[in-house]
Short mmCIF file of C-alpha atoms and ligand atoms in Angstrom, two decimals:
data_model
loop_
_atom_site.label_atom_id
_atom_site.label_comp_id
_atom_site.label_asym_id
_atom_site.label_seq_id
_atom_site.Cartn_x
_atom_site.Cartn_y
_atom_site.Cartn_z
CA MET A 99 0.00 0.00 0.00
CA ALA A 100 1.33 3.43 -0.90
CA LYS A 101 2.26 5.46 2.11
CA LYS A 102 0.41 8.65 2.78
CA PRO A 103 2.63 11.70 2.45
CA THR A 104 2.24 12.56 6.13
CA ARG A 105 1.80 9.97 8.86
CA ILE A 106 -0.17 11.40 11.78
CA VAL A 107 0.64 9.46 14.92
CA ALA A 108 -0.81 9.70 18.40
CA VAL A 109 1.24 8.49 21.36
CA ALA A 110 -1.34 7.47 23.90
CA ASN A 111 -1.88 5.67 27.16
CA GLU A 112 -4.38 6.79 29.77
CA LYS A 113 -1.80 6.28 32.49
CA GLY A 114 0.69 8.97 33.42
CA GLY A 115 4.40 8.38 33.71
CA VAL A 116 4.59 5.51 31.21
CA GLY A 117 6.94 7.35 28.84
CA LYS A 118 4.49 8.97 26.39
CA THR A 119 6.11 12.36 26.28
CA ALA A 120 9.60 10.85 26.20
CA MET A 121 8.46 8.80 23.20
CA VAL A 122 7.01 11.83 21.42
CA ILE A 123 10.18 13.88 21.84
CA ASN A 124 12.72 11.15 21.26
CA LEU A 125 11.01 9.28 18.46
CA GLY A 126 10.47 12.65 16.78
CA ALA A 127 14.12 13.60 17.09
CA ALA A 128 15.34 10.15 16.06
CA LEU A 129 13.16 10.37 12.92
CA VAL A 130 14.75 13.72 12.13
CA LYS A 131 18.16 12.08 12.46
CA GLU A 132 16.94 9.50 9.94
CA GLY A 133 16.30 12.35 7.50
CA LYS A 134 12.57 12.89 8.07
CA THR A 135 10.77 16.14 8.82
CA VAL A 136 8.68 16.01 11.99
CA LEU A 137 6.05 18.18 13.63
CA ILE A 138 5.23 17.54 17.27
CA VAL A 139 1.88 18.79 18.57
CA ASP A 140 1.79 19.04 22.36
CA MET A 141 -1.79 18.42 23.54
CA ASP A 142 -0.95 18.00 27.23
CA PRO A 143 -1.63 21.14 29.31
CA GLN A 144 1.43 20.15 31.37
CA HIS A 145 3.45 20.99 28.24
CA ASN A 146 6.33 18.60 28.94
CA ALA A 147 6.91 17.91 25.26
CA THR A 148 7.23 21.62 24.53
CA SER A 149 9.67 22.12 27.42
CA GLY A 150 11.55 18.93 26.57
CA LEU A 151 12.27 20.40 23.14
CA GLY A 152 13.88 23.43 24.74
CA ILE A 153 10.93 25.81 24.33
CA GLU A 154 9.95 27.68 27.46
CA VAL A 155 6.21 28.12 27.86
CA ALA A 156 5.27 31.69 28.78
CA ASP A 157 1.85 32.99 29.78
CA GLU A 158 1.23 35.19 26.76
CA MET A 159 2.65 32.71 24.27
CA ALA A 160 0.63 31.41 21.29
CA SER A 161 -0.13 27.71 21.50
CA VAL A 162 -2.41 24.92 20.37
CA TYR A 163 -4.97 26.37 22.80
CA ASP A 164 -5.44 29.30 20.41
CA LEU A 165 -6.08 26.89 17.57
CA ILE A 166 -8.74 24.74 19.22
CA SER A 167 -10.56 27.07 21.61
CA ASP A 168 -12.98 29.87 20.82
CA GLU A 169 -11.03 32.28 22.99
CA GLY A 170 -7.64 32.17 21.31
CA GLU A 171 -6.65 34.66 18.65
CA ALA A 172 -3.24 33.51 17.50
CA SER A 173 -2.75 31.86 14.12
CA ILE A 174 -1.17 28.52 13.37
CA ALA A 175 1.99 30.33 12.26
CA ASP A 176 2.21 31.99 15.71
CA ALA A 177 1.79 28.70 17.56
CA LEU A 178 4.33 26.83 15.42
CA PHE A 179 7.88 26.95 16.76
CA SER A 180 11.10 25.74 15.21
CA THR A 181 13.39 23.86 17.57
CA LYS A 182 17.18 24.07 17.56
CA TRP A 183 17.18 20.99 15.34
CA PRO A 184 16.33 21.62 11.68
CA GLY A 185 13.39 19.52 10.53
CA LEU A 186 11.89 19.31 14.03
CA ASP A 187 9.05 21.76 14.77
CA VAL A 188 6.51 21.94 17.57
CA ILE A 189 3.09 23.40 18.12
CA ALA A 190 3.38 24.43 21.74
CA SER A 191 1.03 23.58 24.56
CA HIS A 192 -0.17 25.98 27.25
CA PRO A 193 -1.66 25.47 30.73
CA ASP A 194 -4.90 27.13 29.49
CA LEU A 195 -5.47 24.02 27.39
CA ALA A 196 -6.78 22.38 30.58
CA GLY A 197 -9.86 24.62 30.32
CA THR A 198 -10.95 23.52 26.85
CA GLU A 199 -12.99 20.58 28.13
CA VAL A 200 -15.31 22.98 29.96
CA GLU A 201 -15.16 25.78 27.41
CA LEU A 202 -16.16 23.57 24.52
CA VAL A 203 -18.79 21.55 26.34
CA ASP A 204 -21.59 22.65 24.00
CA ALA A 205 -19.49 23.61 21.03
CA GLU A 206 -20.21 22.35 17.56
CA GLY A 207 -17.68 19.86 16.16
CA ARG A 208 -15.71 19.92 19.37
CA GLU A 209 -13.99 16.59 18.65
CA ASP A 210 -12.59 17.85 15.35
CA ARG A 211 -10.99 21.09 16.44
CA LEU A 212 -7.41 19.84 16.27
CA LYS A 213 -7.94 17.97 13.02
CA ASN A 214 -9.28 21.10 11.33
CA ALA A 215 -6.63 23.33 12.90
CA ILE A 216 -3.61 21.38 11.67
CA GLN A 217 -5.03 20.64 8.22
CA PRO A 218 -2.86 23.34 6.57
CA LEU A 219 0.28 21.56 7.84
CA VAL A 220 -0.61 18.07 6.67
CA GLY A 221 1.58 17.27 3.67
CA LYS A 222 4.33 19.61 4.87
CA TYR A 223 5.97 17.06 7.18
CA ASP A 224 6.80 13.39 6.87
CA VAL A 225 5.44 12.66 10.33
CA ILE A 226 3.21 14.55 12.76
CA ILE A 227 3.38 13.20 16.32
CA LEU A 228 0.68 14.11 18.83
CA ASP A 229 1.31 13.99 22.59
CA THR A 230 -1.69 13.31 24.82
CA PRO A 231 -2.57 14.02 28.44
CA PRO A 232 -2.83 11.07 30.84
CA SER A 233 -6.62 10.86 30.81
CA LEU A 234 -9.41 10.27 28.37
CA SER A 235 -10.40 13.88 27.92
CA LEU A 236 -11.72 15.94 25.05
CA LEU A 237 -8.06 16.69 24.27
CA THR A 238 -7.30 13.01 23.78
CA ILE A 239 -10.45 12.57 21.69
CA ASN A 240 -9.27 15.45 19.49
CA VAL A 241 -5.96 13.66 19.05
CA PHE A 242 -7.62 10.34 18.16
CA SER A 243 -9.94 12.06 15.73
CA CYS A 244 -6.99 13.65 13.95
CA ALA A 245 -4.56 10.71 13.93
CA ASP A 246 -4.17 7.81 11.48
CA GLU A 247 -2.14 5.70 13.88
CA VAL A 248 -1.51 5.15 17.57
CA LEU A 249 1.70 4.11 19.27
CA VAL A 250 1.16 2.77 22.77
CA PRO A 251 4.04 2.89 25.25
CA CYS A 252 3.55 0.25 27.94
CA GLN A 253 5.63 0.49 31.06
CA THR A 254 6.89 -3.00 31.92
CA GLN A 255 5.05 -3.00 35.24
CA PRO A 256 1.87 -4.91 36.14
CA TYR A 257 -0.40 -1.90 36.65
CA SER A 258 0.53 -0.57 33.24
CA PHE A 259 0.04 -3.94 31.57
CA ASN A 260 -3.37 -4.34 33.22
CA ALA A 261 -4.44 -0.87 32.11
CA LEU A 262 -3.93 -1.78 28.44
CA THR A 263 -7.38 -3.40 28.30
CA GLY A 264 -9.07 -0.08 29.05
CA LEU A 265 -6.97 1.74 26.50
CA PHE A 266 -7.73 -0.80 23.78
CA ASP A 267 -11.46 -0.54 24.58
CA THR A 268 -11.26 3.23 24.28
CA ILE A 269 -9.49 3.03 20.94
CA GLY A 270 -12.12 0.54 19.76
CA GLU A 271 -14.88 2.99 20.69
CA VAL A 272 -13.11 5.81 18.89
CA GLN A 273 -12.78 3.61 15.79
CA ALA A 274 -16.49 2.78 15.92
CA GLU A 275 -17.77 6.28 16.55
CA ILE A 276 -15.30 8.93 15.50
CA ASN A 277 -12.40 7.76 13.37
CA PRO A 278 -12.71 4.38 11.60
CA ALA A 279 -9.30 4.94 9.97
CA LEU A 280 -7.45 4.89 13.29
CA ASP A 281 -4.99 1.98 13.60
CA ILE A 282 -2.78 0.82 16.42
CA THR A 283 0.65 0.62 14.76
CA GLY A 284 2.47 -0.72 17.74
CA LEU A 285 2.86 -1.43 21.39
CA ILE A 286 6.28 -0.52 22.78
CA PRO A 287 7.57 -1.73 26.14
CA THR A 288 9.14 1.10 28.15
CA PHE A 289 11.16 1.43 31.36
CA PHE A 290 12.51 -2.05 30.78
CA ASP A 291 15.18 -3.25 33.21
CA ARG A 292 16.32 -6.76 32.48
CA ARG A 293 17.65 -7.17 36.03
CA LEU A 294 14.10 -6.91 37.36
CA ARG A 295 12.01 -10.01 37.30
CA VAL A 296 8.79 -8.02 37.10
CA CYS A 297 9.95 -6.37 33.87
CA ARG A 298 10.92 -9.70 32.33
CA ASP A 299 7.55 -11.17 33.33
CA ILE A 300 5.56 -8.34 31.80
CA LEU A 301 7.60 -8.50 28.60
CA GLU A 302 6.83 -12.21 28.40
CA ARG A 303 3.12 -11.55 28.89
CA LEU A 304 3.18 -8.95 26.11
CA LYS A 305 4.87 -11.46 23.82
CA THR A 306 2.38 -14.22 24.52
CA ASP A 307 -0.94 -12.44 25.04
CA GLU A 308 -3.21 -12.94 22.02
CA ARG A 309 -4.47 -9.38 22.24
CA TYR A 310 -1.05 -7.79 22.15
CA LYS A 311 1.57 -10.03 20.59
CA GLY A 312 0.76 -9.08 17.00
CA LEU A 313 1.20 -5.41 17.81
CA LEU A 314 4.36 -5.69 19.87
CA PHE A 315 7.38 -3.90 18.44
CA ASN A 316 10.79 -5.59 18.56
CA THR A 317 12.23 -2.39 19.98
CA ILE A 318 12.25 -2.17 23.76
CA ILE A 319 12.88 1.14 25.51
CA ARG A 320 15.08 0.48 28.49
CA SER A 321 15.06 2.46 31.72
CA ASN A 322 17.81 4.96 31.19
CA ILE A 323 18.45 7.94 33.40
CA THR A 324 19.85 9.86 30.42
CA ILE A 325 16.32 10.03 28.97
CA ALA A 326 15.11 11.89 32.07
CA ALA A 327 18.25 14.04 32.16
CA SER A 328 17.91 15.03 28.51
CA ALA A 329 14.26 16.05 29.03
CA GLU A 330 15.35 18.21 31.97
CA ALA A 331 17.99 19.79 29.75
CA GLY A 332 15.39 20.51 27.05
CA LYS A 333 17.06 18.24 24.49
CA PRO A 334 16.02 14.99 22.85
CA VAL A 335 18.30 12.17 23.99
CA VAL A 336 19.60 11.46 20.46
CA PHE A 337 21.03 14.99 20.39
CA TYR A 338 22.04 15.01 24.05
CA ARG A 339 24.10 11.85 24.40
CA THR A 340 24.39 9.78 21.24
CA SER A 341 26.06 6.84 22.96
CA SER A 342 23.37 6.37 25.65
CA PHE A 343 20.99 3.41 25.78
CA GLY A 344 18.19 5.93 25.38
CA ALA A 345 19.60 7.24 22.11
CA LYS A 346 20.18 3.71 20.82
CA ASP A 347 16.70 2.50 21.75
CA TYR A 348 14.96 5.50 20.22
CA THR A 349 17.04 5.23 17.04
CA GLY A 350 15.89 1.61 16.82
CA LEU A 351 12.30 2.66 17.42
CA ALA A 352 12.48 5.26 14.64
CA ARG A 353 13.76 2.65 12.18
CA GLU A 354 11.15 0.12 13.16
CA PHE A 355 8.42 2.76 12.97
CA LEU A 356 9.50 3.66 9.42
CA MET A 357 9.38 -0.01 8.43
CA ALA A 358 5.94 -0.42 10.02
CA GLY A 359 4.36 2.37 7.97
N1 ADP B 297 13.04 4.99 29.40
C1 ADP B 297 13.12 5.87 30.41
N2 ADP B 297 14.06 5.71 31.37
C2 ADP B 297 14.14 6.58 32.40
N3 ADP B 297 13.34 7.65 32.55
C3 ADP B 297 12.39 7.86 31.62
C4 ADP B 297 12.22 6.99 30.51
N4 ADP B 297 11.18 7.45 29.77
C5 ADP B 297 10.72 8.54 30.40
N5 ADP B 297 11.44 8.81 31.51
C6 ADP B 297 11.23 9.86 32.51
O1 ADP B 297 10.15 9.45 33.34
C7 ADP B 297 9.25 10.51 33.60
C8 ADP B 297 7.86 10.19 33.04
O2 ADP B 297 7.96 10.02 31.63
P1 ADP B 297 7.01 10.78 30.62
O3 ADP B 297 7.51 10.53 29.26
O4 ADP B 297 6.85 12.21 31.04
O5 ADP B 297 5.65 10.00 30.86
P2 ADP B 297 4.15 10.37 30.44
O6 ADP B 297 4.20 11.37 29.35
O7 ADP B 297 3.55 9.07 30.04
O8 ADP B 297 3.49 10.91 31.69
C9 ADP B 297 9.89 11.75 32.98
O9 ADP B 297 10.68 12.37 33.95
C10 ADP B 297 10.77 11.17 31.88
O10 ADP B 297 11.86 12.00 31.58
MG1 MG B 298 3.35 13.25 29.17
#
């Protein structure tokens, strides 16, 4: 099947702290290193993807909030920032984004705000990656409505494994009601530490579970302190420390993602 010119990918998991934002930033940057152009759209009011790409969020700054709310006035050009790394752009988030759920409660076409807003940019990048907040909110629904694909990071811990059922149900409902074209491209184990039995057990369950094994990527993202340190420093790990496990794992993920298209 011919690939679409722009792949629009959501990184989603209703749990917090499973490595979603790290995946958005580092997969994005690793794809840029592979020669692709990437736009990251930060749909989490906590704006960790924006900050992790070295862009400081200020109160008066234009952001995705302006594009999806009725209050905002800024244009897409205002909300689109270049990062220090050519080929890697971001539409910034803003804490005000947290209010959209309430603001848009009765609004027409409220699920399609993001999809309509970024339409002018589709075709201009090889990949658009959408970060989501850790809850099933209107923001996440907007992401699922806009995306073609979902990547699911799964922390190799029991609570995260058990929560996959709920996430898969949610994606099924979105496919049935909002976006029939939405596909789960892959499930990626994160925070893997081979010394820990619990991590090895969860990996084994992912590999053998009928629901998940067909979606499981070969790439495993290991626990690696450099990933956290690079986010703190506002740099993707592949540009921060090339020799780290984090950089290696995310380079592998980028290559596997390109093959899986
Ligand atoms: N593979 C990893 N190894 C170590 N720390 C990580 C890894 N992935 C993410 N982190 C760190 O763990 C924390 C939570 O990850 P994050 O990507 O923000 O999760 P989420 O977006 O799902 O809430 C962050 O401080 C992040 O830098
Ligand atoms: Mg996050």
